[in-house]
Amino acid sequence: MRSFVDLGLFLSAIAVGIGTFLPVLGGIRATEIPLASLRDGFDGDDLSTLAGTDLPIHLSLATPLAAAAVLLLLAALFDSIPTGWAGAILGAAVVVVLAVRVQQSFGDYIRDNHSTVLTNQNGFVLLVSGTVVALLCSLISVRRPAAQPEA
């Protein structure tokens, strides 16, 4: 891969890694959101029901996000296109499923209270921007393979 693709993957790995531990929506961190809620959906009308109580880290949403960040970092360090694709797709899938599930359960609440709910979402912004940059870098690496040295 080209060096700017590796740099882009490295920066996206940092963005996804930091975004994993920052508030995603309404002051709730990804470490507080149960991973099973992505599959089953969220219950309740208020965003406070989004967070689980005393949730171990391996059962939280932070696990696949941290795995995506590690895969992107490994892709940047070892110049691996498949690992970059795996990290980008994993991160994008988790972010999209989270956004769809939150919209299904709390869409009306977010529209009514958008001035307070959407003020502290730095983690979500970093997750989305990191996965978009990783997807773009993965597309560039497939479109333009690295030049072969001449003998």
GROMACS .gro file of C-alpha atoms in nm:
model
  151
    1MET     CA    1   0.000   0.000   0.000
    2ARG     CA    2   0.102   0.357  -0.029
    3SER     CA    3   0.230   0.547   0.269
    4PHE     CA    4  -0.064   0.790   0.279
    5VAL     CA    5  -0.302   0.494   0.294
    6ASP     CA    6  -0.108   0.356   0.589
    7LEU     CA    7  -0.119   0.698   0.755
    8GLY     CA    8  -0.494   0.721   0.695
    9LEU     CA    9  -0.549   0.377   0.846
   10PHE     CA   10  -0.332   0.469   1.143
   11LEU     CA   11  -0.527   0.790   1.205
   12SER     CA   12  -0.859   0.611   1.167
   13ALA     CA   13  -0.744   0.347   1.417
   14ILE     CA   14  -0.665   0.622   1.665
   15ALA     CA   15  -1.002   0.792   1.602
   16VAL     CA   16  -1.197   0.468   1.648
   17GLY     CA   17  -0.995   0.375   1.955
   18ILE     CA   18  -1.052   0.710   2.125
   19GLY     CA   19  -1.416   0.724   2.014
   20THR     CA   20  -1.476   0.389   2.181
   21PHE     CA   21  -1.431   0.544   2.525
   22LEU     CA   22  -1.597   0.884   2.470
   23PRO     CA   23  -1.971   0.957   2.498
   24VAL     CA   24  -2.166   0.827   2.200
   25LEU     CA   25  -2.508   0.980   2.259
   26GLY     CA   26  -2.650   1.184   2.543
   27GLY     CA   27  -2.344   1.140   2.765
   28ILE     CA   28  -2.356   0.758   2.744
   29ARG     CA   29  -2.031   0.582   2.657
   30ALA     CA   30  -1.996   0.273   2.440
   31THR     CA   31  -1.860   0.092   2.746
   32GLU     CA   32  -2.204   0.135   2.909
   33ILE     CA   33  -2.414   0.002   2.618
   34PRO     CA   34  -2.484  -0.373   2.623
   35LEU     CA   35  -2.379  -0.555   2.308
   36ALA     CA   36  -2.692  -0.772   2.320
   37SER     CA   37  -2.904  -0.459   2.280
   38LEU     CA   38  -2.780  -0.420   1.924
   39ARG     CA   39  -2.932  -0.756   1.844
   40ASP     CA   40  -3.249  -0.730   2.052
   41GLY     CA   41  -3.313  -0.356   2.038
   42PHE     CA   42  -3.344  -0.104   2.318
   43ASP     CA   43  -3.638  -0.083   2.557
   44GLY     CA   44  -3.785   0.233   2.704
   45ASP     CA   45  -3.859   0.588   2.600
   46ASP     CA   46  -3.566   0.769   2.761
   47LEU     CA   47  -3.197   0.751   2.669
   48SER     CA   48  -3.108   0.656   3.026
   49THR     CA   49  -3.234   0.305   2.945
   50LEU     CA   50  -2.966   0.283   2.677
   51ALA     CA   51  -2.693   0.223   2.937
   52GLY     CA   52  -2.662  -0.101   3.131
   53THR     CA   53  -2.573  -0.116   3.498
   54ASP     CA   54  -2.242  -0.272   3.610
   55LEU     CA   55  -2.165  -0.400   3.262
   56PRO     CA   56  -1.838  -0.588   3.211
   57ILE     CA   57  -1.625  -0.455   2.927
   58HIS     CA   58  -1.643  -0.779   2.726
   59LEU     CA   59  -2.024  -0.756   2.711
   60SER     CA   60  -2.032  -0.393   2.604
   61LEU     CA   61  -2.037  -0.219   2.268
   62ALA     CA   62  -1.673  -0.121   2.324
   63THR     CA   63  -1.552  -0.475   2.246
   64PRO     CA   64  -1.619  -0.481   1.868
   65LEU     CA   65  -1.517  -0.116   1.838
   66ALA     CA   66  -1.184  -0.182   2.009
   67ALA     CA   67  -1.138  -0.488   1.787
   68ALA     CA   68  -1.197  -0.270   1.480
   69ALA     CA   69  -0.940  -0.019   1.607
   70VAL     CA   70  -0.685  -0.297   1.663
   71LEU     CA   71  -0.746  -0.440   1.315
   72LEU     CA   72  -0.700  -0.096   1.158
   73LEU     CA   73  -0.381  -0.043   1.355
   74LEU     CA   74  -0.245  -0.381   1.247
   75ALA     CA   75  -0.335  -0.302   0.885
   76ALA     CA   76  -0.146   0.025   0.904
   77LEU     CA   77   0.159  -0.125   1.073
   78PHE     CA   78   0.191  -0.439   0.860
   79ASP     CA   79   0.059  -0.304   0.530
   80SER     CA   80  -0.225  -0.557   0.513
   81ILE     CA   81  -0.518  -0.484   0.284
   82PRO     CA   82  -0.747  -0.767   0.411
   83THR     CA   83  -0.694  -0.663   0.772
   84GLY     CA   84  -0.778  -0.304   0.680
   85TRP     CA   85  -1.097  -0.416   0.512
   86ALA     CA   86  -1.190  -0.631   0.812
   87GLY     CA   87  -1.142  -0.343   1.055
   88ALA     CA   88  -1.325  -0.094   0.835
   89ILE     CA   89  -1.622  -0.324   0.778
   90LEU     CA   90  -1.644  -0.423   1.144
   91GLY     CA   91  -1.635  -0.061   1.258
   92ALA     CA   92  -1.884   0.054   0.997
   93ALA     CA   93  -2.123  -0.231   1.074
   94VAL     CA   94  -2.124  -0.159   1.447
   95VAL     CA   95  -2.176   0.215   1.396
   96VAL     CA   96  -2.456   0.166   1.143
   97VAL     CA   97  -2.637  -0.094   1.355
   98LEU     CA   98  -2.608   0.131   1.662
   99ALA     CA   99  -2.747   0.429   1.471
  100VAL     CA  100  -3.036   0.227   1.329
  101ARG     CA  101  -3.127   0.070   1.665
  102VAL     CA  102  -3.114   0.406   1.844
  103GLN     CA  103  -3.326   0.564   1.570
  104GLN     CA  104  -3.583   0.283   1.594
  105SER     CA  105  -3.615   0.307   1.971
  106PHE     CA  106  -3.548   0.671   2.052
  107GLY     CA  107  -3.609   0.858   1.726
  108ASP     CA  108  -3.899   1.065   1.856
  109TYR     CA  109  -3.720   1.142   2.183
  110ILE     CA  110  -3.407   1.257   1.998
  111ARG     CA  111  -3.610   1.478   1.762
  112ASP     CA  112  -3.794   1.638   2.055
  113ASN     CA  113  -3.482   1.690   2.270
  114HIS     CA  114  -3.211   1.734   2.008
  115SER     CA  115  -3.068   2.046   2.173
  116THR     CA  116  -2.963   1.852   2.484
  117VAL     CA  117  -2.920   1.496   2.351
  118LEU     CA  118  -2.691   1.575   2.059
  119THR     CA  119  -2.453   1.811   2.240
  120ASN     CA  120  -2.215   1.553   2.386
  121GLN     CA  121  -2.151   1.297   2.113
  122ASN     CA  122  -1.778   1.329   2.048
  123GLY     CA  123  -1.737   0.952   2.050
  124PHE     CA  124  -1.997   0.902   1.778
  125VAL     CA  125  -1.833   1.167   1.560
  126LEU     CA  126  -1.492   1.002   1.600
  127LEU     CA  127  -1.635   0.657   1.529
  128VAL     CA  128  -1.814   0.768   1.213
  129SER     CA  129  -1.522   0.973   1.082
  130GLY     CA  130  -1.270   0.698   1.162
  131THR     CA  131  -1.469   0.430   0.984
  132VAL     CA  132  -1.532   0.652   0.681
  133VAL     CA  133  -1.160   0.729   0.648
  134ALA     CA  134  -1.078   0.358   0.691
  135LEU     CA  135  -1.327   0.262   0.418
  136LEU     CA  136  -1.182   0.526   0.184
  137CYS     CA  137  -0.827   0.410   0.252
  138SER     CA  138  -0.930   0.049   0.189
  139LEU     CA  139  -1.090   0.149  -0.140
  140ILE     CA  140  -0.779   0.340  -0.245
  141SER     CA  141  -0.556   0.044  -0.162
  142VAL     CA  142  -0.763  -0.186  -0.383
  143ARG     CA  143  -0.789   0.062  -0.669
  144ARG     CA  144  -0.421   0.154  -0.676
  145PRO     CA  145  -0.194  -0.133  -0.575
  146ALA     CA  146   0.159  -0.060  -0.459
  147ALA     CA  147   0.422  -0.021  -0.729
  148GLN     CA  148   0.651  -0.320  -0.783
  149PRO     CA  149   1.022  -0.242  -0.762
  150GLU     CA  150   1.212  -0.295  -1.084
  151ALA     CA  151   1.511  -0.529  -1.086
   0.00000   0.00000   0.00000
